[in-house]
Tab-separated table of C-alpha atoms in Angstrom:
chain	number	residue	atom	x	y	z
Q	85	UNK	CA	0.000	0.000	0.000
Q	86	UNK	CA	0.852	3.486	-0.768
Q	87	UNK	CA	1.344	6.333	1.820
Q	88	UNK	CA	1.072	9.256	-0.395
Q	89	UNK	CA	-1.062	10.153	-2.861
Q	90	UNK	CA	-0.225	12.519	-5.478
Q	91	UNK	CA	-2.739	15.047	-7.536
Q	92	UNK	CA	-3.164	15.392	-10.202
Q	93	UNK	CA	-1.787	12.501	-11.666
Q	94	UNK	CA	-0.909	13.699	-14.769
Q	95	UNK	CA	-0.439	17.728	-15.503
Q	96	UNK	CA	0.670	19.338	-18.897
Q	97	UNK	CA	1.931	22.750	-18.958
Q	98	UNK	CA	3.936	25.542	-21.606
Q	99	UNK	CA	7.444	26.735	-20.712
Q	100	UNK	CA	7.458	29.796	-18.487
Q	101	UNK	CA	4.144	28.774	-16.387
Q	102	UNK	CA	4.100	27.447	-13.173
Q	103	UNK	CA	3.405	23.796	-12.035
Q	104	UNK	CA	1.617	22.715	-8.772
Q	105	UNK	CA	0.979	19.040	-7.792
Q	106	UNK	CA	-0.095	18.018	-4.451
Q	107	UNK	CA	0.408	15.426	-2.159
Q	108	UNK	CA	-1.566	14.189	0.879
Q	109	UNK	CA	-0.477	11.319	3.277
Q	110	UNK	CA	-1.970	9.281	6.113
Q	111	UNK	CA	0.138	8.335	8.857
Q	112	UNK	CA	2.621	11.049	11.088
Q	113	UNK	CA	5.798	11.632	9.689
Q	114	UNK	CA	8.882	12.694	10.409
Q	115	UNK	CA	9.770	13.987	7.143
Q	116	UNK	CA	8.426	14.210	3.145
Q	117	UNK	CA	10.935	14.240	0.724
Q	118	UNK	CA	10.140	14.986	-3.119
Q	119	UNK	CA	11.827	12.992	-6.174
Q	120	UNK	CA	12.141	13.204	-9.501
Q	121	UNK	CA	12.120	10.205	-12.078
Q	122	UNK	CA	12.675	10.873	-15.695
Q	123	UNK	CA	11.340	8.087	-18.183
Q	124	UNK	CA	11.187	5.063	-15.728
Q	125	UNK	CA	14.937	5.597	-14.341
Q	126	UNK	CA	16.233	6.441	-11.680
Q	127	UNK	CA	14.721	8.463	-8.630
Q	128	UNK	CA	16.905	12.041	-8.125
Q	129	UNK	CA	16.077	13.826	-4.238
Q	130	UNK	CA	14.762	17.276	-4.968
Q	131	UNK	CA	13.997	18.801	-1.817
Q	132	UNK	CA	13.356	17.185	2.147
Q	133	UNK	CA	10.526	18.988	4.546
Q	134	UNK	CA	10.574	18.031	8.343
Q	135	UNK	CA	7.542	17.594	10.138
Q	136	UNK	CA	8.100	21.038	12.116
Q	137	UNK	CA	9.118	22.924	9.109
Q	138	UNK	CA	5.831	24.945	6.806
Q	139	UNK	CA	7.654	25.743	3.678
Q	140	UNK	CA	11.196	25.464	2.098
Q	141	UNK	CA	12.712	26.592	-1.257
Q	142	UNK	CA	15.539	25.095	-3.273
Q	143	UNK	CA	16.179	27.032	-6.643
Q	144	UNK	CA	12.808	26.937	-8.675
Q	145	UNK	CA	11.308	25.116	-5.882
Q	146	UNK	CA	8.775	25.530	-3.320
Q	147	UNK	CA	7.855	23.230	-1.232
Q	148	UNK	CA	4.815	23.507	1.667
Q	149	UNK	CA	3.868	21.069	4.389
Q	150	UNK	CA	0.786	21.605	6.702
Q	151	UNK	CA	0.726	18.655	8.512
Q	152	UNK	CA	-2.865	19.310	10.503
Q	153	UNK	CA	-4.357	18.363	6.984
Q	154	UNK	CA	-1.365	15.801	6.383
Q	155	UNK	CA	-0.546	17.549	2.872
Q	156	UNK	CA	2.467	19.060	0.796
Q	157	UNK	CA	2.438	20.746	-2.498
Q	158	UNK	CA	5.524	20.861	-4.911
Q	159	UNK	CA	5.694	24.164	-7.136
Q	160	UNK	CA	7.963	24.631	-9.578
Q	161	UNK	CA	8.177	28.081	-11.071
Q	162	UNK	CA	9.072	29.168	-14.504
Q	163	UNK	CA	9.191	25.375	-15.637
Q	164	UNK	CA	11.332	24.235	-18.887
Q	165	UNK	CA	11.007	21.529	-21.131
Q	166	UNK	CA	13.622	19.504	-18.988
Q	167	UNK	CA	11.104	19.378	-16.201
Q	168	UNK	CA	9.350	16.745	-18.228
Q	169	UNK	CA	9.350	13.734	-15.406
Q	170	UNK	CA	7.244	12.025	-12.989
Q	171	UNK	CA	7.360	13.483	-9.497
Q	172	UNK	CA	7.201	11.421	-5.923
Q	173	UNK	CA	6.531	12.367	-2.645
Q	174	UNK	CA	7.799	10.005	-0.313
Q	175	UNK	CA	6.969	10.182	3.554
Q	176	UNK	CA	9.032	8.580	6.524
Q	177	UNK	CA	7.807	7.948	9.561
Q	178	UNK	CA	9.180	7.215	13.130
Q	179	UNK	CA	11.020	4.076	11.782
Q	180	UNK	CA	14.211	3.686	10.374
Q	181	UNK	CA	14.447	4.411	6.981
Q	182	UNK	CA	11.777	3.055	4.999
Q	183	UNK	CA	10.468	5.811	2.277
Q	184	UNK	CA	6.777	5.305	1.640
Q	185	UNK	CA	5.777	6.978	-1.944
Q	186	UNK	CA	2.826	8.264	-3.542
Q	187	UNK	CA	1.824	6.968	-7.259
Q	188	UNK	CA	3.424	10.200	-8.839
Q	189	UNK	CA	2.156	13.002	-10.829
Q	190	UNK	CA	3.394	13.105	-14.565
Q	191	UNK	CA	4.268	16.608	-15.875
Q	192	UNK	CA	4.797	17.410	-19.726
Q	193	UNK	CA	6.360	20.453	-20.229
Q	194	UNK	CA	5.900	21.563	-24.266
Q	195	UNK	CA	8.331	24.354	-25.373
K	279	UNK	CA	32.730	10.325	-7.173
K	280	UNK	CA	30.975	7.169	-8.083
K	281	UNK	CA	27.169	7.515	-7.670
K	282	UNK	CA	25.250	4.218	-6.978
K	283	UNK	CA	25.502	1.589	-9.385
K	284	UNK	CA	23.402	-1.537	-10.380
K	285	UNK	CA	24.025	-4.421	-12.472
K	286	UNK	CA	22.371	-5.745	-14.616
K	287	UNK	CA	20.283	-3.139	-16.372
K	288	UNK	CA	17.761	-5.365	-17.975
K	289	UNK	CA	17.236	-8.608	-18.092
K	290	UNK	CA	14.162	-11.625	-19.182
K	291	UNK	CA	13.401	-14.546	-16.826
K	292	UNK	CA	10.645	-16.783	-17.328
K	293	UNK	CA	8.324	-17.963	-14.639
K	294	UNK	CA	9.912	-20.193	-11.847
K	295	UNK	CA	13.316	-19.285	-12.532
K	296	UNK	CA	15.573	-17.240	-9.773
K	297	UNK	CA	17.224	-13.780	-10.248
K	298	UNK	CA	20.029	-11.622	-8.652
K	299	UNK	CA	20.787	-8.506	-8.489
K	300	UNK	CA	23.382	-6.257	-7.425
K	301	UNK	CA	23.902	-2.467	-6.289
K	302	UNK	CA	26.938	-0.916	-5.524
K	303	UNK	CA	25.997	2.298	-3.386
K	304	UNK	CA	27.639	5.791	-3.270
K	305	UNK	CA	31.042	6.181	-1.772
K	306	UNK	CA	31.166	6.825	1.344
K	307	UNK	CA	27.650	5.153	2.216
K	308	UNK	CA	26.525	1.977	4.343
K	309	UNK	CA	22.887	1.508	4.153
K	310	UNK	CA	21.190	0.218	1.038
K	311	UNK	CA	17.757	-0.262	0.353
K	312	UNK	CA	15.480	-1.755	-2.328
K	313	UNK	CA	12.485	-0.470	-3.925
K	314	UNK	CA	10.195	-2.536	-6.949
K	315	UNK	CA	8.005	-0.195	-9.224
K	316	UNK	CA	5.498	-1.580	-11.376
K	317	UNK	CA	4.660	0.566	-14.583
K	318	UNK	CA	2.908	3.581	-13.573
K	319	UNK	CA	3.655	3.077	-9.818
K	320	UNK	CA	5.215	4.243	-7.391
K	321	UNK	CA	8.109	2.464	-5.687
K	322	UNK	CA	7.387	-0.023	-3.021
K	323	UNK	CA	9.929	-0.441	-0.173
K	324	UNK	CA	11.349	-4.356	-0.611
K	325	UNK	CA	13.902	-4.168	2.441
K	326	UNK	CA	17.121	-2.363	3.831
K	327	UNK	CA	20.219	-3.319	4.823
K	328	UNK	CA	22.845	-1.877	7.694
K	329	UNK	CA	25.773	-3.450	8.948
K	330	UNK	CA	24.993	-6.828	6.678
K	331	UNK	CA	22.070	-7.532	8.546
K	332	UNK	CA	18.074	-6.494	6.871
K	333	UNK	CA	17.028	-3.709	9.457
K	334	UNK	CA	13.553	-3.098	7.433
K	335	UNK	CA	11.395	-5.706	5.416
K	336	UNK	CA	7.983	-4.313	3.499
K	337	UNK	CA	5.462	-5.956	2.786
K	338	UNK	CA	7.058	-8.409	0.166
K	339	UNK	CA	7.214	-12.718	0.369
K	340	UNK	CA	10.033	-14.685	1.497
K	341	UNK	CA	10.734	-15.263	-2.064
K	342	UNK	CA	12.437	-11.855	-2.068
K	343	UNK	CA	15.931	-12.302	0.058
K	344	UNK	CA	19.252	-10.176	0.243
K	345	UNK	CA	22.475	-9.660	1.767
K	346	UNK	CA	24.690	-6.940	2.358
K	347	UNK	CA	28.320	-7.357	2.161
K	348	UNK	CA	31.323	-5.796	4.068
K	349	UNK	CA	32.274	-3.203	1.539
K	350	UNK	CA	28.589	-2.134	1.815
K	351	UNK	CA	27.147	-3.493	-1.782
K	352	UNK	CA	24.110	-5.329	-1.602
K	353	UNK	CA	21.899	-8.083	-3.317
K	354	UNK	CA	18.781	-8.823	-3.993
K	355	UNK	CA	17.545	-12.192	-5.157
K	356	UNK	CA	14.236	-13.261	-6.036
K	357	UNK	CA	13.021	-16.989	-6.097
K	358	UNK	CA	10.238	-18.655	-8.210
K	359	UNK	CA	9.765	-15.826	-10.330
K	360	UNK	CA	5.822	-14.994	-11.207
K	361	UNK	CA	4.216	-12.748	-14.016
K	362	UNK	CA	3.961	-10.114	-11.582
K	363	UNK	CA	7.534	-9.844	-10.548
K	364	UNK	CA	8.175	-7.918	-13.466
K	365	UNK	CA	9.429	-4.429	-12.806
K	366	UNK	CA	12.058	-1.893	-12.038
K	367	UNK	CA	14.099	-2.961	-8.951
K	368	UNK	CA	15.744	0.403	-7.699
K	369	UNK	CA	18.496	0.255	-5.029
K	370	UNK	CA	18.871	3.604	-3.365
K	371	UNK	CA	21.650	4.139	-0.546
K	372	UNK	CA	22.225	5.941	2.349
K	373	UNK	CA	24.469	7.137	5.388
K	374	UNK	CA	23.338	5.273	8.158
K	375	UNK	CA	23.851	8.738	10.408
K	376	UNK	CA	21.337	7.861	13.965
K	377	UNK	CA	18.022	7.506	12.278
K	378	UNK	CA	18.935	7.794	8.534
K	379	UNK	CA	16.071	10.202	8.138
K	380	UNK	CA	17.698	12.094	4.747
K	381	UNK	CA	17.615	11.666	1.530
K	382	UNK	CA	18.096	8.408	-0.763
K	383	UNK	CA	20.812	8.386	-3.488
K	384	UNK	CA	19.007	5.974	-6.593
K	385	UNK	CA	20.462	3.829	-9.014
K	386	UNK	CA	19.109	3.554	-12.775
K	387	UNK	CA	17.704	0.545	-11.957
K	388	UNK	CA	17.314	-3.248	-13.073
K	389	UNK	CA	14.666	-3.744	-15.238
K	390	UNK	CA	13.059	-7.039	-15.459
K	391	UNK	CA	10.759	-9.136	-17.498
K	392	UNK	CA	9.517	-12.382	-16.259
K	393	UNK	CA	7.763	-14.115	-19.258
């Protein structure tokens, strides 16, 4: 079973606009982390929220956690065609280690 | 510096027979986990290993094993392969730092079919 789920699950945008995809999980966490997968490889870290943290930025990047309604969003502003991927969220809980992800949200980004 | 690394990249089984895997993680890491994703999923947590010993099993059968070995790479075999086994095995690693509650460095991945 999943832990996240991710919306929408699939989101097409032009260069130069803004994408937002949302994620909303069940259980406490400790932390969400966001990934990136480009055409079924591998999984590249974008960006790690802590539970007592509210928002974070990392380049193009915004990242928001409210965890009374046990949801994140992912923006990514300005977006270019390279931001064509699938994106994760991936929760961890009080355990030790194990990343629980979301079925992804698939962005198309047309030049 | 060498990023993780898995072997093979793809590879066709057919039903019944037994595969193995192997992942070589980032330098300097010591914890190494595996992940299955099924097309259009997302990954699924198989196990994780510290110190050579699985610290973490998901929800997977006993037909799924693996071992870690001193200089930290790690295997995964699967027995009595079935249809569904078919998918893209992902070994991420890790620093093993009190918790490991950061981020997971991924591999490319071993895809396989079982036919």
């Amino acid at each position: 079973s999943q832990q996240g789920e991710e919306d929408p699950q699939a989101l097409s945008i032009q260069e130069g606009e803004n994408a937002t995809m949302n994620c909303s999980y069940k259980t406490s966490i400790n932390n969400l982390q966001w990934y990136r997968q480009n055409s079924g490889r591998g999984l590249v870290h974008l960006i790690l929220i802590r539970s007592n943290e509210r928002e974070k930025h990392s380049g193009r990047l915004r990242v928001t956690l409210d965890t009374s309604k046990k949801s994140s969003s992912l923006l990514i502003t300005a977006s270019r065609a390279a931001d064509t991927a699938s994106y994760f969220c991936a929760t961890r809980d009080d355990s030790w280690g194990k990343l629980q992800f979301g079925a992804g949200t698939q962005v198309v980004v047309t030049p | 510096d060498a990023g993780v690394t898995q072997s093979p990249t793809h590879l066709i089984k057919t039903r019944g027979q037994q595969v193995t895997l192997r992942c070589s993680p980032k330098s300097g890491h010591d914890t190494v986990s595996w992940y299955q994703q099924a097309l259009g999923q997302g990954p699924q947590f198989i196990f994780q290993y510290y110190e050579e010993e699985e610290r973490q099993r998901g929800n997977f059968p006993d037909r799924f094993s693996g071992h870690q070995f001193p200089n930290y790479s790690s295997e995964l075999n699967v027995n009595a392969l079935l249809l569904g086994d078919s998918a893209l095995y992902l070994c991420a690693s890790s620093l093993w730092t009190g918790g490991n509650t950061g981020e997971l460095f991924f591999g490319e991945g071993s895809r396989l079919t079982v036919l």
